[in-house]
Amino acid sequence: MAETSNRKLTVEVCNAKNLMPKDGQGTASAYAIVDYDGQRRRTKTKSRDLNPQWDERFEFLVHDADSMHTEILEINLYNDKKAGKRSTFLGKVKIAGNAFLKAGSETLVYYPLEKRSVFSQIKGEIGLKVFYVDEDPPAVPTEAASEVAPAAVAEEIPPENQKAVEEEKKEEKAEEKKEEEKPKEEEKPKEEKPPKENPNPTPPAAAAPSAEVENLPLAINDKLKDTKVKSAEMVKTQDLQLNDHELRSLAGDRSRSAYDLVDRMPFLYVRVLKAKRGSTESNGPFYAKLVIGTHSIKTKSRTDKDWDQVFAFDKEGLNSTSLEVSVWSEERKENEESVENCLGTVSFDLQEVPKRVPPDSPLAPQWYSLESEKSPGNDVMLAVWIGTQADEAFQEAWQSDSGGLIPETRAKVYLSPKLWYLRLTVIQTQDLQIGLGPEPKVRSPVLYVKAQLGPQLFKTGRTSIGLSPSSSANPTWNEDLVFVAAEPFEPFLVITVEDVTNGCSVGYAKVQMSTVERRIDDRTEPKSRWFNLVGDESKPYGGRIHVRVCLEGGYHVLDEAAHVTSDVRPAAKQLAKSPIGLLEVGIRGATNLLPVKTKDGTRGTTDAYVVAKYGPKWVRTRTILDRFNPRWNEQYTWDVFDPCTAITIGVYDNGTHKRDEAGNLGKDVRVGKIRVRLSTLDTNRVYLNSYSLTVLLPGGAKKMGEIEIAVRFSCSSWLSLIQAYASPMLPRMHYVRPLGPAQQDILRHTAMRIVTARLARSEPPLGQEVVQFMLDSETHVWSMRRSKANWFRVVGCLTRAATLARWLDGIRTWVHSPTTVLVHLLLVAIVFCPHLVLPTVFMYAFLIIVLRFRYRQRVPLNMDPRLSYVDVVGPDELDEEFDGFPTTRPADVVRIRYERLRALAGRAQTLLGDVAAQGERLEALFNWRDPRATGIFVVFCLIASLVFYVVPFKVFVLGSGFYYLRHPRFRGDMPSVPLNFFRRLPSLSDQIL
C-alpha cells in the first residue's frame, strides 16, 4: 500500500451569483457537492436565493502529493427538491490540480458555471478559495493510521444524506439522458467496447468509470503499468473529466508519437566507457580515439581512463564501412616533450553493428581486447549500435552533423518569463517638506510623481500647490501607472516625488515587490498603503505618500502583435483552463538554401537552425553545419488553449558558434520566417508541405530556399473547440477595465524588451536579433511598403461591394434585358412576400458557402510576397524601412523622404475633409444653416407624410424599384434632383483657416 501524504486540500465554498431559477417559482434553493479523489462533501441548502452565501470550508486528504496535479476538483450545484419543484442541475466547475495554490497565496476566485451538455440552461458563477497545506507527519504508528483512515472516509457524508445524494444522482442521470439524447447516439460506437474490470475498486462515489477512462490512449495505459497501484487508482478515478490530450500532457509519455511526423535518421552510436591495462600503469592521461574514414574524434583526456562519452555519427555522412577505436596514453619526458603511445586498437564492421530502436532497452556495453604488439593485454569497454534521433542518448551525445559538443549548436527549449501587469495608483501626498527657496512668495511648487521598476520609468501629471504658513501641501493625483513585471520580480518599486520648480527631489519610497498584493479580477480593490518619503541628508523625512499597488493577474500581457498572438491566457494561475488540444510540429528539413557567409574565404556556406515559438515555449533545433539541404527531423509539441492562434517558425544562420579572426562572436542572420494559423487546420490531420523562405533585405526581397514542416492539430472534443469560438479572445479584465490603445502598445513593446533580455541571458543565449524577428518588434515603424500593402488590402475588401455596385448599374441600364426583367419579378416577389426575404438570403448564403467548400484552401497559407508588395518596392523605400529610429541618413535624403510623406499626407488630408463635408451637409439640413434649403426640406417632409399616409408602403417600394430600374430611354444624363440638392448644402470647409 502506498504511503499517505501529509498534504490536505482545503476548499472554501463562499457564495454564488446570478443562478438560473429552477424551482418553477422564479428562484432556486441551491446547495453544492464537492468531489475530490473519491471524497465528497455537501454544503447546506440556501432556500429561495439566487445569490446564496455559504462560507463553508471543507478539507480533503491528498493521498499522493506527487500526483496532485493530475487530479480534478469538481463542484456541482443543485436545486434542493425538498425546497423546490425537483432536484435539478444548476451548474458545475472543474478545477485542475495544477491550479491549486499553497496556503497563504489563495484568493477568492469566481468561476463561471459550466453546462453539463449543450442543451443545459445554466448561468451564474461560484466563488471559491482552493489551497493546500503540508502538515507535519503525525507521531502515530502506521497500523493505527490505517485504522483511522476508513473512519474518516465514512464520516464524509452523513448516512441520511448519503441516500439522498444517491437518489439525486439517479435523477440527474435520468435528466441527463433526456438532455443528451442526441449526443449519446453519436457516442454509441465508443460504448460498444466492454469496460475493463477494476481489481482495486475505489470508494463508492467514484466507482463507476466513464467511457473516457475505458478508452485511454495506448501510450497512457503502458505508462500507468509502471506506476504504483495507488497512483493508478487515483488517475483512473480522478481523470474522468480530462480529455485524451490532457492525459497525454500530464502523463508526460509522448515517446510513442514523438517522431511520427518526421523521418527517422540513422545514426551510428559509439559509447566509450572506460579502459583497463594489463601491464604496468603509466601516470600520464589517457584518451580514446575513434576513426571512421575521414572522421576522427577524441574523448577527453583522463588519468582514471573513465570517459563514459557517447558519439553519434550521421550515417549518411560516413565514407567508410569500418570503425576503429584505439586507446592512447600521453607521457611526458624529462625534456617536457609529450609522447603519445597507442595501447591498442579494436575494429568493427559497420555492416555487422546491431540496430536498436526505442523503447528497446539500452545496449549493454562489453569489454573488447585491444590488439597491440607493443602493449598487449589492454581492454576497452564499448557499446556500438545503429539508432535514430529518437534514441535517448542522442541529446547528450557528440553529434557529427552539428559540430560535436558545441553548446551554441545544440537543440534547446526556452521559456519566456511569466509576465504580470503591475498597477500603481498614486492617490495623494501629505506633510511634504518642500524647500521654500530664497523667494517663497513668488514661487508656487509644481510637483509630479515618478515610479521606476527596473528600466521602466513612468510619471504622473503635474500639479501645482500653494504654500502658506496656515495651509498644508496635500496634492492629489489619483492616476494609474501600469508596468510590466517579470518573474522573478525586481526587488523594489521606487516611487519619487519631484519638484519641477526647484529641480530636485522631495523624497522617495521603496516598495518591496514581495509584499505587493495580487488580484485576479476587479471585484475587490487592493488595500491602499502609506509610505514615508526619504529625503536627502539634511531632511531625512520628506513627507509621506498614499498609493495603491497590486499585480494584475486577470490580464494577459501581450508580447506579440495582437493579430499573430499565440497565447491569450491570464497571468494568474487560478484562472488557468485545461487545454483543448495538442499541436505537434515536425521540423523535417530545408532545401536549396543560399549561402549566407563564406568559409575560409573561398566558398559560401550556411549553418542553419530553426526556432519555433508558440505560447511561452520556444524551441530551437540543432545547427546543421555547412549544408545547403539540412535535415533536422525534430518534433515538438505544445498544448493548445485557443484555436485562433498562430505558431511562428523562423530559420537562421548560426553566427555565434564560432569566433572571427578578431575573437568576436557574430550575429545570427535571418533566413526566413513562416506562420501557420491553427484555425485554418483541420483537426487530427497531418499537413506535410514545403514553404518558401523569403527575407526582406536592403537590396530587395530574396528567396533563401524552402523549409519542409509537418503540422498536426489534435482535438478530441468538438464541443470545447466550438465553445472557444464563442468565448472572448482575451481574459475578462481586458474588457471590464480596458487599457488604452497607446498604453497597450507601450506595454507590448516593454514586454518584448523584457522577453528579449531574459532569453539573451540563457545558456546558450537566444540572440536579440532572433527574438525580435520572431516577435515582429519593428511592425510599428513607418514603412511605405506596408502602407501600400494595407491600402490595397482595404481596396481588396471593398472589391466585392464595387462588383455589386457595377452589377446593379448594369441592371438599371438594361445591359442584359432578361436579367433586368428577372430582377423586376424578384422585386415584386419581395414586396408581396416580405416574410421570405431573410429565409431566402440565408439559404442562398448557405448554398453558396457549401458549394465553395470543395474549392477551399487545402494547404496552410504562408507569408505572401505579392501581398506584402516586396516585388514592386523601390530601393529608396526599402532603405527608409531599414533605417533606424532616430534616422541615420543624410539630411538631403531625409528631406526628400519628408516631402514625399507630406505629399501622401496631403492627399489623405483632402480625403478626410471630403468625408467630413458629407456629414456636415447632412447636419446643416437640420440646423437651418441654409434657411431656403431647410425650408424646402420641411415642405417636402410635410408632403411626404401625407403621401405615405395615403399610399400603401408596398406600393411605394414597388414604384420606387420600378423607377430605379427604368429603361435608359426614360433616363436623363444629368445628376438626380436629390443629389443636386444635397451637394448644394453648406459644410464647414469654408471656415477652415
mmCIF file of N, CA and C in Angstrom, residues 84-119:
data_model
loop_
_atom_site.group_PDB
_atom_site.id
_atom_site.type_symbol
_atom_site.label_atom_id
_atom_site.label_comp_id
_atom_site.label_asym_id
_atom_site.label_seq_id
_atom_site.Cartn_x
_atom_site.Cartn_y
_atom_site.Cartn_z
ATOM 1 N N GLY A 84 -37.890 22.933 -3.390
ATOM 2 C CA GLY A 84 -38.351 23.389 -4.690
ATOM 3 C C GLY A 84 -39.164 22.336 -5.396
ATOM 4 N N LYS A 85 -39.265 22.516 -6.706
ATOM 5 C CA LYS A 85 -40.095 21.636 -7.532
ATOM 6 C C LYS A 85 -39.476 20.252 -7.642
ATOM 7 N N ARG A 86 -38.193 20.212 -7.952
ATOM 8 C CA ARG A 86 -37.485 18.942 -8.046
ATOM 9 C C ARG A 86 -35.993 19.237 -7.961
ATOM 10 N N SER A 87 -35.191 18.191 -7.786
ATOM 11 C CA SER A 87 -33.744 18.349 -7.711
ATOM 12 C C SER A 87 -33.195 18.484 -9.127
ATOM 13 N N THR A 88 -32.740 19.663 -9.479
ATOM 14 C CA THR A 88 -32.256 19.937 -10.831
ATOM 15 C C THR A 88 -30.842 20.466 -10.770
ATOM 16 N N PHE A 89 -30.194 20.348 -11.898
ATOM 17 C CA PHE A 89 -28.781 20.723 -12.029
ATOM 18 C C PHE A 89 -28.676 22.229 -12.258
ATOM 19 N N LEU A 90 -27.786 22.899 -11.501
ATOM 20 C CA LEU A 90 -27.599 24.349 -11.612
ATOM 21 C C LEU A 90 -26.263 24.733 -12.228
ATOM 22 N N GLY A 91 -25.358 23.776 -12.400
ATOM 23 C CA GLY A 91 -24.064 24.091 -12.991
ATOM 24 C C GLY A 91 -22.938 23.357 -12.297
ATOM 25 N N LYS A 92 -21.779 23.350 -12.931
ATOM 26 C CA LYS A 92 -20.630 22.671 -12.355
ATOM 27 C C LYS A 92 -19.364 23.446 -12.666
ATOM 28 N N VAL A 93 -18.321 23.156 -11.896
ATOM 29 C CA VAL A 93 -16.996 23.760 -12.071
ATOM 30 C C VAL A 93 -15.963 22.664 -11.893
ATOM 31 N N LYS A 94 -15.004 22.608 -12.813
ATOM 32 C CA LYS A 94 -13.893 21.665 -12.714
ATOM 33 C C LYS A 94 -12.597 22.463 -12.625
ATOM 34 N N ILE A 95 -11.776 22.146 -11.634
ATOM 35 C CA ILE A 95 -10.504 22.837 -11.409
ATOM 36 C C ILE A 95 -9.392 21.804 -11.454
ATOM 37 N N ALA A 96 -8.433 22.012 -12.359
ATOM 38 C CA ALA A 96 -7.309 21.089 -12.479
ATOM 39 C C ALA A 96 -6.387 21.218 -11.280
ATOM 40 N N GLY A 97 -5.724 20.120 -10.956
ATOM 41 C CA GLY A 97 -4.839 20.123 -9.798
ATOM 42 C C GLY A 97 -3.651 21.043 -9.923
ATOM 43 N N ASN A 98 -3.218 21.337 -11.163
ATOM 44 C CA ASN A 98 -2.073 22.233 -11.320
ATOM 45 C C ASN A 98 -2.425 23.678 -11.014
ATOM 46 N N ALA A 99 -3.713 23.978 -10.749
ATOM 47 C CA ALA A 99 -4.116 25.340 -10.398
ATOM 48 C C ALA A 99 -4.249 25.535 -8.893
ATOM 49 N N PHE A 100 -3.990 24.487 -8.092
ATOM 50 C CA PHE A 100 -4.084 24.615 -6.640
ATOM 51 C C PHE A 100 -2.915 25.445 -6.128
ATOM 52 N N LEU A 101 -3.180 26.317 -5.185
ATOM 53 C CA LEU A 101 -2.156 27.185 -4.609
ATOM 54 C C LEU A 101 -1.843 26.738 -3.193
ATOM 55 N N LYS A 102 -0.653 27.117 -2.748
ATOM 56 C CA LYS A 102 -0.260 26.812 -1.382
ATOM 57 C C LYS A 102 -0.920 27.793 -0.429
ATOM 58 N N ALA A 103 -1.134 27.357 0.797
ATOM 59 C CA ALA A 103 -1.796 28.203 1.783
ATOM 60 C C ALA A 103 -1.036 29.513 1.952
ATOM 61 N N GLY A 104 -1.753 30.605 1.986
ATOM 62 C CA GLY A 104 -1.160 31.932 2.074
ATOM 63 C C GLY A 104 -1.216 32.697 0.773
ATOM 64 N N SER A 105 -1.360 31.967 -0.355
ATOM 65 C CA SER A 105 -1.456 32.604 -1.669
ATOM 66 C C SER A 105 -2.861 32.554 -2.238
ATOM 67 N N GLU A 106 -3.806 31.985 -1.472
ATOM 68 C CA GLU A 106 -5.148 31.812 -2.016
ATOM 69 C C GLU A 106 -5.884 33.143 -2.070
ATOM 70 N N THR A 107 -6.776 33.247 -3.034
ATOM 71 C CA THR A 107 -7.656 34.400 -3.179
ATOM 72 C C THR A 107 -9.043 33.899 -3.592
ATOM 73 N N LEU A 108 -10.010 34.761 -3.414
ATOM 74 C CA LEU A 108 -11.375 34.418 -3.815
ATOM 75 C C LEU A 108 -11.484 34.525 -5.329
ATOM 76 N N VAL A 109 -11.816 33.405 -5.970
ATOM 77 C CA VAL A 109 -11.919 33.345 -7.433
ATOM 78 C C VAL A 109 -13.349 32.973 -7.798
ATOM 79 N N TYR A 110 -13.908 33.712 -8.747
ATOM 80 C CA TYR A 110 -15.252 33.425 -9.241
ATOM 81 C C TYR A 110 -15.133 32.656 -10.548
ATOM 82 N N TYR A 111 -15.656 31.436 -10.545
ATOM 83 C CA TYR A 111 -15.611 30.566 -11.713
ATOM 84 C C TYR A 111 -16.988 30.546 -12.380
ATOM 85 N N PRO A 112 -17.061 30.763 -13.682
ATOM 86 C CA PRO A 112 -18.365 30.645 -14.363
ATOM 87 C C PRO A 112 -18.844 29.205 -14.356
ATOM 88 N N LEU A 113 -20.114 29.022 -14.113
ATOM 89 C CA LEU A 113 -20.691 27.683 -14.071
ATOM 90 C C LEU A 113 -20.774 27.111 -15.474
ATOM 91 N N GLU A 114 -20.361 25.862 -15.626
ATOM 92 C CA GLU A 114 -20.332 25.206 -16.917
ATOM 93 C C GLU A 114 -21.587 24.361 -17.103
ATOM 94 N N LYS A 115 -21.931 24.144 -18.370
ATOM 95 C CA LYS A 115 -23.064 23.298 -18.704
ATOM 96 C C LYS A 115 -22.680 21.831 -18.610
ATOM 97 N N ARG A 116 -23.665 20.992 -18.351
ATOM 98 C CA ARG A 116 -23.435 19.558 -18.371
ATOM 99 C C ARG A 116 -23.536 19.015 -19.789
ATOM 100 N N SER A 117 -24.329 19.697 -20.618
ATOM 101 C CA SER A 117 -24.470 19.325 -22.018
ATOM 102 C C SER A 117 -24.825 20.585 -22.788
ATOM 103 N N VAL A 118 -24.922 20.438 -24.099
ATOM 104 C CA VAL A 118 -25.240 21.582 -24.946
ATOM 105 C C VAL A 118 -26.633 22.109 -24.644
ATOM 106 N N PHE A 119 -27.542 21.245 -24.186
ATOM 107 C CA PHE A 119 -28.932 21.627 -24.007
ATOM 108 C C PHE A 119 -29.227 22.135 -22.599
#
